[in-house]
Each structure stands twice: as C-alpha cells, then as structure tokens.
Short mmCIF file of C-alpha atoms in Angstrom, two decimals:
data_model
loop_
_atom_site.label_atom_id
_atom_site.label_comp_id
_atom_site.label_asym_id
_atom_site.label_seq_id
_atom_site.Cartn_x
_atom_site.Cartn_y
_atom_site.Cartn_z
CA MET A 1 81.25 89.52 105.88
CA LEU A 2 84.81 90.60 105.62
CA THR A 3 85.93 89.68 102.12
CA LEU A 4 89.39 88.31 101.57
CA ARG A 5 90.37 91.18 99.31
CA ARG A 6 89.32 93.77 101.80
CA ALA A 7 91.12 92.00 104.65
CA THR A 8 94.33 91.79 102.70
CA ARG A 9 94.07 95.46 101.88
CA VAL A 10 93.73 96.36 105.56
CA LEU A 11 96.69 94.11 106.36
CA GLN A 12 98.74 95.69 103.63
CA VAL A 13 98.03 99.11 105.01
CA LEU A 14 98.96 97.94 108.50
CA ASN A 15 102.25 96.53 107.22
CA THR A 16 103.15 99.73 105.44
CA THR A 17 102.57 101.74 108.60
CA GLN A 18 105.07 99.64 110.43
CA LYS A 19 107.69 99.92 107.72
CA CYS A 20 107.78 103.61 106.92
CA GLU A 21 106.83 106.25 109.43
CA GLN A 22 103.90 108.24 108.18
CA SER A 23 102.86 111.55 109.65
CA PHE A 24 99.29 110.29 109.86
CA HIS A 25 97.59 106.96 110.61
CA ARG A 26 96.96 105.34 107.26
CA TRP A 27 95.18 102.42 108.89
CA LEU A 28 92.57 104.59 110.55
CA GLY A 29 90.28 105.30 107.58
CA PRO A 30 90.09 101.72 106.24
CA THR A 31 89.54 100.36 109.74
CA LEU A 32 86.72 102.76 110.53
CA ARG A 33 85.15 102.07 107.16
CA GLU A 34 85.28 98.34 107.79
CA LEU A 35 83.77 98.72 111.25
CA LYS A 36 80.99 100.89 109.82
CA ARG A 37 80.29 98.30 107.13
CA ARG A 38 80.03 95.52 109.68
CA LYS A 39 77.75 97.62 111.86
CA ASP A 40 75.51 98.48 108.92
CA SER A 41 75.28 94.86 107.86
CA GLN A 42 73.75 94.04 111.26
CA GLY A 43 70.78 96.34 110.59
CA PRO A 44 69.50 99.10 112.88
CA GLU A 45 70.06 98.69 116.61
CA LYS A 46 67.08 97.34 118.56
CA PRO A 47 65.75 99.70 121.24
CA ALA A 48 66.65 98.47 124.72
CA HIS A 49 64.65 99.14 127.87
CA ARG A 50 66.37 101.35 130.42
CA LYS A 51 66.10 98.56 133.00
CA THR A 52 68.56 96.43 131.00
CA PHE A 53 71.28 98.97 131.85
CA LEU A 54 73.55 98.22 134.77
CA GLU A 55 72.83 101.12 137.07
CA TRP A 56 69.02 100.86 137.05
CA ASN A 57 67.40 101.29 140.45
CA TYR A 58 63.63 101.09 140.14
CA ASP A 59 62.81 102.31 143.64
CA THR A 60 65.00 105.39 143.25
CA GLU A 61 63.47 106.11 139.87
CA ILE A 62 59.93 105.94 141.25
CA TYR A 63 60.86 108.20 144.14
CA ALA A 64 62.51 110.67 141.76
CA PHE A 65 59.48 110.50 139.48
CA SER A 66 57.09 111.60 142.20
CA LYS A 67 59.46 114.36 143.30
CA ARG A 68 59.82 115.56 139.70
CA LEU A 69 56.07 115.96 139.50
CA GLY A 70 56.13 117.84 142.79
CA GLU A 71 53.44 115.62 144.31
CA GLU A 72 53.25 113.56 147.49
CA PHE A 73 52.48 109.96 146.50
CA ASN A 74 51.89 106.91 148.58
CA ASN A 75 54.78 104.80 147.27
CA ASP A 76 52.85 101.50 147.18
CA LEU A 77 50.00 103.14 145.30
CA LEU A 78 52.36 104.68 142.78
CA GLN A 79 54.02 101.32 142.30
CA GLN A 80 50.59 99.76 141.76
CA ALA A 81 49.62 102.51 139.32
CA LEU A 82 52.65 101.75 137.19
CA THR A 83 52.04 97.98 137.10
CA GLU A 84 50.04 96.57 134.21
CA ARG A 85 48.17 93.26 134.32
CA SER A 86 50.22 91.99 131.36
CA TYR A 87 53.42 92.30 133.37
CA ILE A 88 52.10 90.18 136.25
CA ILE A 89 50.89 87.46 133.89
CA ARG A 90 54.23 87.36 132.12
CA GLU A 91 56.21 87.19 135.37
CA GLU A 92 54.02 84.37 136.73
CA GLU A 93 54.51 82.37 133.53
CA ARG A 94 58.20 82.91 133.77
CA GLN A 95 58.26 81.56 137.30
CA LYS A 96 56.17 78.56 136.26
CA ASN A 97 58.61 77.82 133.46
CA VAL A 98 61.42 77.79 135.97
CA GLY A 99 59.51 75.26 138.03
CA ILE A 100 57.76 77.21 140.75
CA GLU A 101 54.25 75.76 140.90
CA GLN A 102 52.56 78.52 142.88
CA PRO A 103 54.23 81.76 141.85
CA THR A 104 53.91 84.55 144.38
CA LEU A 105 54.33 88.12 143.27
CA ASN A 106 53.67 90.86 145.74
CA LEU A 107 52.26 93.04 142.97
CA SER A 108 48.75 94.21 142.23
CA ASP A 109 47.74 95.66 138.90
CA ASN A 110 46.29 99.08 138.17
CA LYS A 111 42.94 98.01 136.70
CA GLU A 112 40.82 99.57 139.46
CA LEU A 113 42.94 102.70 139.56
CA VAL A 114 42.52 103.16 135.79
CA SER A 115 38.73 103.19 135.96
CA LYS A 116 38.77 105.46 138.99
CA GLY A 117 41.22 107.89 137.37
CA SER A 118 39.29 107.81 134.14
CA ASP A 119 36.06 108.82 135.88
CA PHE A 120 37.87 111.59 137.74
CA ILE A 121 39.45 113.02 134.58
CA ASP A 122 36.10 112.92 132.75
CA ASP A 123 34.42 114.73 135.62
CA ILE A 124 37.06 117.45 136.06
CA VAL A 125 37.50 118.12 132.34
CA LYS A 126 33.77 118.45 131.73
CA ARG A 127 33.25 120.66 134.77
CA TYR A 128 36.16 122.87 133.76
CA LEU A 129 34.89 123.23 130.18
CA ARG A 130 31.36 124.02 131.36
CA THR A 131 32.72 126.64 133.76
CA VAL A 132 34.91 128.51 131.30
CA LEU A 133 32.71 128.01 128.23
CA PRO A 134 29.20 128.47 129.60
CA ARG A 135 27.81 129.56 126.22
CA LEU A 136 29.22 126.66 124.18
CA PRO A 137 26.55 124.02 123.42
CA GLU A 138 26.83 120.64 125.13
CA GLU A 139 27.85 119.01 121.81
CA GLY A 140 30.92 121.25 121.70
CA ILE A 141 31.80 120.43 125.31
CA ILE A 142 31.58 116.72 124.51
CA GLY A 143 33.73 117.18 121.40
CA ILE A 144 36.50 118.98 123.29
CA HIS A 145 36.24 116.52 126.17
CA LYS A 146 36.59 113.65 123.70
CA HIS A 147 39.77 115.18 122.33
CA LEU A 148 41.27 115.86 125.76
CA THR A 149 40.58 112.35 127.06
CA SER A 150 41.53 110.56 123.85
CA ILE A 151 44.31 107.97 123.93
CA GLN A 152 46.32 110.25 121.66
CA THR A 153 46.34 113.22 124.05
CA LEU A 154 46.69 111.22 127.28
CA SER A 155 49.53 109.09 125.93
CA HIS A 156 51.29 112.25 124.73
CA VAL A 157 51.09 113.74 128.23
CA SER A 158 52.00 110.47 129.88
CA PHE A 159 55.04 109.94 127.66
CA HIS A 160 56.35 113.43 128.27
CA ILE A 161 56.15 113.25 132.05
CA GLY A 162 58.40 110.22 131.71
CA THR A 163 56.28 107.20 132.55
CA SER A 164 57.38 105.05 129.62
CA ASP A 165 60.54 103.80 131.37
CA LEU A 166 58.81 103.20 134.69
CA ILE A 167 55.78 101.23 133.50
CA LEU A 168 55.90 97.53 134.25
CA CYS A 169 54.19 95.94 131.25
CA ALA A 170 54.76 93.19 128.74
CA ASP A 171 54.83 95.36 125.62
CA PHE A 172 57.98 97.19 124.65
CA PRO A 173 58.10 99.89 123.29
CA VAL A 174 55.12 100.81 125.44
CA GLU A 175 51.83 101.06 123.55
CA LYS A 176 49.78 104.26 123.54
CA LEU A 177 46.83 102.62 125.28
CA THR A 178 49.10 101.51 128.14
CA LEU A 179 50.58 105.00 128.44
CA SER A 180 47.17 106.64 128.71
CA ASN A 181 45.94 104.00 131.18
CA VAL A 182 48.95 104.60 133.39
CA LEU A 183 48.32 108.34 133.40
CA LYS A 184 44.76 107.68 134.56
CA SER A 185 45.95 105.35 137.30
CA ILE A 186 48.61 107.84 138.43
CA ILE A 187 45.87 110.41 138.88
CA ALA A 188 43.80 107.88 140.85
CA ALA A 189 46.85 107.21 143.04
CA LEU A 190 47.20 110.94 143.56
CA ILE A 191 43.56 111.22 144.65
CA GLU A 192 44.13 108.60 147.31
CA SER A 193 47.49 110.04 148.39
CA SER A 194 46.89 113.79 148.39
CA GLY A 195 43.18 114.32 147.94
CA ASN A 196 40.79 115.49 145.26
CA SER A 197 41.82 119.14 145.02
CA ARG A 198 45.46 118.27 144.48
CA ALA A 199 44.51 115.75 141.79
CA ALA A 200 42.25 118.33 140.14
CA LEU A 201 45.22 120.70 139.91
CA PHE A 202 47.23 117.88 138.33
CA VAL A 203 44.52 117.29 135.71
CA ARG A 204 44.33 121.03 135.05
CA ASP A 205 48.08 121.48 134.70
CA PHE A 206 48.82 118.45 132.56
CA ILE A 207 45.67 117.60 130.61
CA ILE A 208 43.49 120.69 130.30
CA THR A 209 46.42 122.89 129.32
CA GLN A 210 46.70 120.82 126.13
CA LEU A 211 43.90 123.12 124.91
CA ALA A 212 46.13 126.19 124.95
CA ASP A 213 46.74 127.70 121.51
CA LYS A 214 44.28 125.32 119.84
CA ASP A 215 41.24 126.26 117.81
CA LEU A 216 38.33 124.98 119.93
CA HIS A 217 36.05 124.54 116.95
CA GLN A 218 38.32 122.00 115.30
CA PHE A 219 36.98 119.47 117.82
CA TRP A 220 33.37 120.25 117.03
CA GLU A 221 32.29 121.57 113.64
CA PRO A 222 28.56 122.04 113.02
CA ASP A 223 27.72 120.45 109.65
CA GLU A 224 25.44 123.16 108.28
CA PRO A 225 26.47 126.40 110.01
CA ILE A 226 24.27 128.68 107.90
CA LYS A 227 21.15 126.67 108.67
CA LEU A 228 22.10 126.33 112.34
CA LEU A 229 22.72 130.06 112.70
CA SER A 230 19.36 131.03 111.22
CA GLU A 231 17.63 128.46 113.47
CA ILE A 232 19.31 129.87 116.57
CA LEU A 233 18.52 133.46 115.59
CA ALA A 234 14.92 132.49 114.84
CA ARG A 235 14.56 131.32 118.47
CA ASP A 236 15.52 134.86 119.55
CA GLY A 237 13.08 136.40 117.07
CA ILE A 238 15.76 137.64 114.68
CA GLN A 239 15.29 137.09 110.95
CA SER A 240 17.90 135.05 109.14
CA PRO A 241 20.97 137.20 108.44
CA GLU A 242 21.66 138.60 104.99
CA PRO A 243 25.10 137.93 103.47
CA ARG A 244 26.93 140.79 101.77
CA LEU A 245 30.11 140.71 99.74
CA ILE A 246 32.26 143.29 101.51
CA GLY A 247 35.54 142.67 99.73
CA CYS A 248 37.21 140.67 97.02
CA SER A 249 40.63 140.66 95.45
CA GLY A 250 41.79 139.20 92.15
CA LYS A 251 38.35 137.84 91.44
CA ASN A 252 39.21 136.47 87.96
CA THR A 253 42.40 134.77 89.13
CA ILE A 254 43.05 131.38 90.66
CA LEU A 255 44.07 133.12 93.92
CA ALA A 256 40.76 134.95 94.29
CA CYS A 257 39.81 135.89 97.86
CA PHE A 258 36.33 136.97 98.94
CA ARG A 259 35.15 138.48 102.23
CA VAL A 260 31.52 138.06 103.19
CA GLY A 261 29.82 139.78 106.11
CA LEU A 262 26.57 138.62 107.68
CA TYR A 263 24.17 141.45 108.59
CA THR A 264 20.98 141.30 110.59
CA PRO A 265 18.12 142.55 108.40
CA ASP A 266 16.52 144.67 111.12
CA ASP A 267 19.20 146.77 112.78
CA LYS A 268 21.87 146.29 110.05
CA GLN A 269 24.54 145.06 112.45
CA MET A 270 27.39 142.86 111.23
CA ILE A 271 27.31 139.63 113.23
CA GLY A 272 29.97 137.66 111.40
CA LEU A 273 32.82 137.99 108.94
CA GLY A 274 34.22 135.22 106.80
CA PHE A 275 36.71 134.87 104.01
CA GLY A 276 37.65 132.19 101.53
CA GLU A 277 38.50 131.27 97.97
CA THR A 278 34.89 131.29 96.79
CA VAL A 279 31.85 133.28 97.84
CA ASP A 280 30.15 130.13 99.15
CA ILE A 281 33.07 129.19 101.38
CA ALA A 282 33.32 132.78 102.63
CA HIS A 283 29.57 132.75 103.40
CA GLU A 284 29.90 129.51 105.34
CA MET A 285 32.91 130.82 107.25
CA ALA A 286 30.98 133.99 108.09
CA ALA A 287 28.21 131.84 109.59
CA ARG A 288 30.82 129.89 111.55
CA ASP A 289 32.33 133.17 112.74
CA SER A 290 29.00 134.47 114.03
CA LEU A 291 28.38 131.10 115.75
CA ARG A 292 31.79 131.47 117.41
CA LYS A 293 30.82 134.92 118.63
CA LEU A 294 27.49 133.64 119.98
CA PHE A 295 29.13 130.67 121.72
CA GLY A 296 31.96 132.81 123.12
CA THR A 297 34.69 130.77 121.44
CA SER A 298 36.35 133.30 119.15
CA ASP A 299 39.84 132.28 118.11
CA ASN A 300 41.39 135.03 120.26
CA ILE A 301 39.90 134.10 123.65
CA LEU A 302 42.21 133.35 126.56
CA LEU A 303 41.09 130.38 128.60
CA PRO A 304 41.62 130.93 132.32
CA PHE A 305 43.71 127.97 133.41
CA ASN A 306 44.05 129.24 136.96
CA LEU A 307 40.86 127.67 138.34
CA LYS A 308 40.78 125.46 141.40
CA LEU A 309 38.42 122.63 142.20
CA ASP A 310 36.05 124.75 144.28
CA GLN A 311 35.72 127.31 141.47
CA LEU A 312 34.37 124.72 139.02
CA CYS A 313 30.66 124.27 138.47
CA ALA A 314 28.77 121.25 139.82
CA SER A 315 29.04 117.87 138.14
CA SER A 316 25.32 117.79 137.50
CA ALA A 317 25.31 121.06 135.51
CA ARG A 318 24.84 120.77 131.75
CA ASN A 319 25.22 123.30 128.99
CA LEU A 320 22.34 123.89 126.60
CA SER A 321 22.10 121.63 123.56
CA VAL A 322 22.34 123.12 120.06
CA THR A 323 18.71 122.27 119.41
CA GLU A 324 17.50 124.49 122.27
CA TRP A 325 20.29 127.08 122.34
CA SER A 326 19.08 130.67 122.40
CA GLN A 327 20.50 133.86 123.85
CA LYS A 328 17.42 134.36 126.03
CA THR A 329 17.71 131.01 127.77
CA ILE A 330 21.43 131.11 128.35
CA PRO A 331 22.12 131.02 132.10
CA ALA A 332 24.07 133.86 133.69
CA HIS A 333 27.45 132.20 134.23
CA PRO A 334 30.50 134.31 134.95
CA SER A 335 32.40 135.02 131.73
CA HIS A 336 36.13 134.32 131.32
CA PHE A 337 36.97 137.93 131.90
CA GLU A 338 35.13 138.05 135.18
CA LEU A 339 36.79 134.84 136.27
CA ARG A 340 40.19 136.34 135.51
CA GLN A 341 39.37 139.47 137.45
CA ALA A 342 38.11 137.43 140.38
CA LYS A 343 41.38 135.55 140.43
CA GLU A 344 43.42 138.75 140.37
CA ILE A 345 41.46 140.28 143.23
CA CYS A 346 41.92 137.08 145.28
CA SER A 347 45.66 137.05 144.69
CA ASN A 348 45.99 140.69 145.74
CA MET B 1 45.11 122.85 110.24
CA SER B 2 41.62 123.83 111.23
CA GLN B 3 39.13 125.22 108.73
CA LEU B 4 39.51 128.74 110.13
CA GLY B 5 43.30 128.53 109.99
CA ARG B 6 43.15 127.60 106.31
CA VAL B 7 41.00 130.54 105.24
CA LYS B 8 43.00 132.88 107.47
CA GLN B 9 46.13 131.86 105.61
CA TRP B 10 44.33 132.33 102.30
CA ASN B 11 43.16 135.80 103.32
CA THR B 12 46.58 136.84 104.57
CA PHE B 13 48.31 135.86 101.35
CA ALA B 14 45.57 137.10 98.98
CA ARG B 15 47.05 139.08 96.10
CA CYS B 16 45.62 142.55 95.56
CA TRP B 17 45.56 144.28 92.19
CA HIS B 18 46.59 147.95 92.03
CA LEU B 19 46.03 150.45 89.24
CA PHE B 20 48.61 153.08 88.35
CA ASP B 21 48.05 155.84 85.82
CA ALA B 22 51.43 156.64 84.23
CA ALA B 23 50.26 159.74 82.34
CA TRP B 24 52.63 162.66 82.94
CA GLN B 25 54.67 160.62 85.43
CA ASN B 26 58.43 160.16 85.39
CA PRO B 27 59.00 156.36 85.18
CA LEU B 28 62.32 156.63 87.02
CA GLU B 29 60.60 158.28 89.98
CA CYS B 30 57.65 155.86 89.87
CA ALA B 31 59.82 152.74 90.00
CA PRO B 32 60.38 152.71 93.81
CA SER B 33 56.69 153.04 94.65
CA ILE B 34 55.71 150.42 92.04
CA GLU B 35 58.38 148.08 93.39
CA LYS B 36 56.96 148.44 96.89
CA TYR B 37 53.63 146.96 95.77
CA LEU B 38 55.13 144.36 93.44
CA LYS B 39 57.26 142.85 96.20
CA GLY B 40 54.75 143.40 99.03
CA LEU B 41 57.17 145.59 100.99
CA ASN B 42 54.19 147.42 102.49
CA LYS B 43 52.88 144.28 104.20
CA PRO B 44 53.68 143.26 107.77
CA ILE B 45 54.24 139.66 106.63
CA TYR B 46 57.01 140.68 104.21
CA HIS B 47 60.15 138.62 104.04
CA PRO B 48 62.49 138.33 101.03
CA LEU B 49 61.68 134.62 100.72
CA VAL B 50 57.92 135.01 101.20
CA ASP B 51 55.92 135.26 97.99
CA CYS B 52 53.53 138.01 99.10
CA GLY B 53 53.72 140.59 96.30
CA ASP B 54 50.73 142.21 94.62
CA HIS B 55 49.87 142.85 90.97
CA VAL B 56 50.20 146.33 89.48
CA VAL B 57 48.39 147.38 86.31
CA VAL B 58 50.01 150.42 84.71
CA ILE B 59 47.94 152.30 82.13
CA ASN B 60 48.77 155.18 79.75
CA SER B 61 52.45 154.29 79.62
CA LYS B 62 52.61 156.07 76.26
CA GLN B 63 52.09 159.36 78.07
CA ILE B 64 55.04 159.12 80.48
CA ALA B 65 57.15 162.22 80.97
CA PHE B 66 60.93 162.70 81.12
CA PRO B 67 62.47 165.91 82.45
CA GLY B 68 64.68 168.22 80.38
CA GLU B 69 66.76 166.71 77.63
CA GLU B 70 66.17 163.17 78.89
CA TRP B 71 64.32 161.92 75.80
CA ARG B 72 67.34 162.78 73.65
CA ARG B 73 70.17 162.16 76.12
CA ARG B 74 68.99 158.91 77.72
CA VAL B 75 70.27 155.99 75.67
CA TYR B 76 69.34 152.31 75.98
CA PHE B 77 72.18 149.92 75.23
CA HIS B 78 71.74 146.52 73.61
CA HIS B 79 74.27 144.02 72.37
CA THR B 80 73.31 141.19 70.04
CA GLY B 81 76.30 139.11 71.17
CA TYR B 82 78.00 139.21 67.76
CA SER B 83 80.96 141.46 67.02
CA GLY B 84 79.80 144.90 66.13
CA GLY B 85 76.37 144.06 67.50
CA ALA B 86 76.17 146.90 70.01
CA THR B 87 73.37 149.41 69.55
CA TRP B 88 72.54 152.55 71.44
CA THR B 89 68.90 153.57 71.09
CA PRO B 90 67.77 156.99 72.35
CA ALA B 91 64.78 156.99 74.67
CA TRP B 92 62.46 158.74 72.18
CA GLU B 93 63.22 156.10 69.54
CA LEU B 94 62.64 153.19 71.93
CA HIS B 95 59.40 154.80 73.09
CA ASP B 96 58.28 155.03 69.46
CA ARG B 97 58.92 151.33 68.90
CA ASP B 98 57.31 150.06 72.13
CA PRO B 99 55.54 152.52 74.46
CA THR B 100 55.68 150.07 77.38
CA MET B 101 59.39 149.31 77.19
CA ILE B 102 60.77 152.40 78.98
CA PHE B 103 58.47 151.94 81.97
CA ARG B 104 59.23 148.22 82.19
CA LYS B 105 62.98 148.81 82.01
CA ALA B 106 62.77 151.56 84.63
CA VAL B 107 61.10 149.22 87.16
CA TYR B 108 63.31 146.28 86.21
CA HIS B 109 66.57 148.19 86.61
CA HIS B 110 65.47 149.75 89.86
CA MET B 111 65.09 146.34 91.50
CA LYS B 112 68.07 144.48 92.88
CA GLY B 113 69.17 141.76 90.48
CA ASN B 114 68.41 138.31 91.91
CA LEU B 115 66.52 135.18 90.95
CA PHE B 116 63.20 136.67 92.10
CA ARG B 117 63.38 139.76 89.88
CA ARG B 118 61.88 138.19 86.77
CA VAL B 119 59.17 136.48 88.83
CA VAL B 120 58.23 139.79 90.42
CA MET B 121 58.23 141.49 87.01
CA GLU B 122 55.60 139.00 85.81
CA ARG B 123 53.15 140.72 88.15
CA LEU B 124 53.62 144.08 86.43
CA HIS B 125 51.08 144.56 83.63
CA ILE B 126 51.77 147.62 81.46
CA TYR B 127 49.33 148.97 78.89
CA SER B 128 50.28 151.82 76.55
CA ASP B 129 46.80 153.39 76.73
CA SER B 130 43.66 153.01 78.82
CA ASN B 131 42.34 150.06 76.78
CA VAL B 132 42.69 147.34 79.39
CA PRO B 133 40.92 143.97 79.04
CA GLU B 134 37.73 143.76 81.08
CA GLU B 135 38.88 140.68 83.03
CA VAL B 136 41.96 142.56 84.22
CA ILE B 137 39.93 145.63 85.20
CA GLU B 138 37.60 143.45 87.28
CA ASN B 139 40.52 142.27 89.43
CA ILE B 140 41.61 145.78 90.40
CA THR B 141 40.72 146.87 93.93
CA ASN B 142 43.07 149.75 94.64
CA GLN B 143 44.67 152.74 92.96
CA ILE B 144 48.24 153.90 93.57
CA PRO B 145 48.19 157.71 93.83
CA PRO B 146 50.15 159.49 91.06
CA LEU B 147 53.37 161.11 92.22
CA ARG B 148 52.81 164.35 90.31
CA SER B 149 49.53 166.06 89.59
CA ILE B 150 48.63 166.20 85.91
CA PRO B 151 48.79 169.81 84.65
CA LYS B 152 45.97 171.12 82.55
CA THR B 153 47.17 171.90 79.04
CA LEU B 154 46.12 174.98 77.15
CA GLY B 155 44.43 172.92 74.46
CA SER B 156 42.19 171.14 77.00
CA TYR B 157 40.34 174.36 77.96
CA SER B 158 36.93 174.61 76.30
CA LYS B 159 35.79 177.74 74.51
CA GLU B 160 33.40 178.67 77.34
CA GLU B 161 36.11 178.36 79.96
CA ILE B 162 38.39 180.63 77.93
CA GLU B 163 35.62 183.22 77.57
CA LYS B 164 34.83 183.11 81.31
CA TYR B 165 38.51 183.51 82.27
CA PRO B 166 39.05 186.94 83.90
CA LYS B 167 40.75 189.40 81.56
CA ILE B 168 43.04 192.30 82.45
CA ILE B 169 42.64 194.17 79.19
CA ASP B 170 40.30 194.10 76.21
CA TYR B 171 42.12 193.48 72.99
CA PRO B 172 41.22 195.71 70.11
CA GLU B 173 38.80 194.06 67.70
CA ASP B 174 41.35 193.73 64.87
CA PHE B 175 43.97 192.12 67.14
CA ILE B 176 44.75 188.55 65.99
CA LEU B 177 45.43 186.17 68.96
CA SER B 178 45.85 182.97 66.98
CA LYS B 179 45.32 181.82 63.46
CA ASN B 180 42.66 179.30 64.47
#
C-alpha cells in the first residue's frame, strides 16, 4: 500500500522537477522504487500457459512440432496423442455448466496410444540392451531398462522436445506422469503414421541415448560382489580369487587410499583392480571391477547407438541370469566392436 | 555419483608421501623440486585452486650444505617490531639454533607469496636427523632423488679399504703419515 508519507515525497520530488531544471530526472529513482515495492507486495508472478497469450495458434504449433522432430505424423493421431483424458472431462463439465446438456467434443484421449507406446518402448529398449550388452546378466538389463523407462527419464525427454505447451490436460504446470505418458503416446502415433522402424529410430535417438556417459552399474549393483564373483568363477572351475594389496598411500592419515588387485590362484592373472579409503572397500571395488570386465560393462565402453530395428535381437531372446551366468554358457553374440565395424563397412 | 565415481575421485586426489634426504644438499637448489611435490605441479590434474599437493618428509636437514662462504655471508633478517628490534643472524648461527629452520625458510621463500603458501608449507615435514616417527615412515611411498651425489669422506674409509687402495710408492718405514 502506498503510504501517505511516501506519496507526498514522490509528489514533492515531482514538484521540484517542474520548478528548477535538473540535468537528470529526480523523479525516476523514487518512482521505480515505488513500482518495485508494489510489484513485490503482490508476490511472485503466477506461471501462465502459452495458450493464454494472444498469438497462440494450436494447429500451427502442432504442425511445427512434428516438423521440428523431423517426422511425418498423421495430424489427427498427433492431436489425439497430445490430448489427456483429464482435459476432455474438464471441457465437458465446462460446457455443462454453461447449459449444454449433451456436450460434444470431437476429441479422443490418448489412453490406448499410451499403452501401445509403452509396450513398444519396453520392447525396443530391452532388445537394444540385449544386443549391445550380450554378456550383462538379465537382472542388469532389467535395471537399466527400468531407469530408461522411468517417469523421471521419459518426462525429462518429453519436456525437452517441447511437449509441455502442446499437451491438452487439466493440470498446469504439467505433471511428470502426464509428460511421460504423452511421450509414449507420441511414439505410438509415430508407429501408426510412419511404421515400426521409424519409431524404433525415434526411441533410439531420444530415449536410449540417455544412457550415454552414464555408469551402467549405477542402475544395477550386486549386493555381495565378492561372493557373486567367486560363485561365477566356481562355475567355470576357477578357484576364488586372492586379493593382494598392490598400493597404498598415506596409510596412517585420514586421506588413506588403498589399491587392491584380485588375482586368480592358478595362473596368477590380475582379473580386477579396485581402490578406496579402506582395504575392505578397495577389495569390494576390485570384485566389482572384475564383474564389470566379465559382463563387458567397463566404464570406458562405447555403446553403439547406430543400430537399426533389423539389427536388434529377437524379442524372445533373454540374457543369462546371474544365478546361471558362466563364461562357458555365454552365447556367441557379436561384441560392440564388431557391431561398430559392421556399421562402418555397411556405410562404406 | 556412482560408487565407482566416488572411489575414482578418492584415488585421483590421494595424497602421496615423499621422502627427501637433505644430507649434503644445497637447500636453495632443492627448494624448486620440493615445491613441485608440495603443490602437486607434477600431476595432470594440477590447477592453482585445486588442493592436490603431496606431503614431503625431509630428513637429515642438519647435514645440509652451502657453497663457498655462504654460511658466513648469508644473513637472516628478523625484526621484533619494536624500535631497534632488527637482528641479522648469520646462517651458521641460525643453523646452530634450529637445524630445520634454514631448509624451511629456503622452501618458504622460494614459493610465491599468497594465501595458499602457509597451507602448502604444512605438508612439509622436516627432521634434523634420520629419527623419524614410525607412523610418518609408514606413510612414505616414494623417494625424491637427491640433486647431488653424496661424496665419500676420507674418514668414512675403513682400514681394510685404505690398505687395499693401490699405491704408487712405498713409504719408508719411519715415515709418519698421520699422528693417529
């Protein structure tokens, strides 16, 4: 509220400006300060949907959206994919409130598309992971798949391709669940518009690439790596590895660092290297490191993202479970390197 | 951060402990190489604002060497802050009072003066002789090579070695080489 004292001060300043000619505007500072105070007293500005702006053309935006993605969409399907059930319910209620007894909206919601898209994403992601990580146990595949298809990841992707302004839904700002559902339905719309292989490329480019630069084992950590490693090696007829302290620095200090190597007792080969602040942690990390090497998921691998639908393995294929994993029974899948080479030869 | 990322970070920033034997070494010449380890200049992760320096344990600082007239000519200045409080102590006198002081001052003055200098100096552990606490010895994992090789003094030769040494002439039996 503009206090009387403050108002008189502004008026005084205004009067003085009229009387004597100043080289600068003496009213400017007090006025801006007053405006700022009034604005602050109103609290932070509420976010407004883009459609409340004057020059909002939904049809143009949808068209531009599909062109931005570089895909050919059936316009009706895309419109349906972006329409949530909550929006239709709200619009019908609105019409009833106005007095229309049988509201007619020529809109259908995306419920079917969501389930279809969801199944498609699950299928493609799992097949991709099983193709590029043939040695990783099924538990790991499921862990990574769970991360890639989580609401968190899908809503992140969906938000950043710009769906949040286009979605027709009751909640504003748009909830994460809605965002991820819409991404699924967009993919389903793409399947029906441009076919499976095009949609698979979409899933690869927008969802699977979220794996780049991430540590794959953060999505699946075996609880007891030392025990698991010796069990796996026992299946191959190798005795449980012997840990050796191969380096330590500042061992009596709080910043002590130990390096532990795991050696096979028979042929004295180092199969894993770990480091950490105590010997136990370093030993555990060494076991994790050798598991990474066995499963082909070292932290420096490059995942080949350039696979197409026909290069993926069949949907029915499964990786071995941890409980039966052994180097002898691992099927002869092409490794990442071979896949990369195959791609290069094809492109040449 | 994943579990591997955490231990990777820990391993990258682990502090090593280096041993340096100061016997027969010129502290002024040693200062640059000691500074390199104290600040971590030899590491690829070095940056002036990154705390990646190592510890250096210097032993036998009592046996440091100065060239020429340096022990007499080199003077360490100190001012108490009161009028007439200035003192000039020759190097030999300072070395008598505290055998670690000359080495510490040599490293300290070689480094550029900034807020990190005293922090870095905390990682320099100087011992006047080779009696170093066991818990410090256990930390050490590396030795910094001495800049100059230690010459063998005449007194360190054993009697057998002197007898075996090839001779050009035989002294007459009544010739006195030394009073001992």
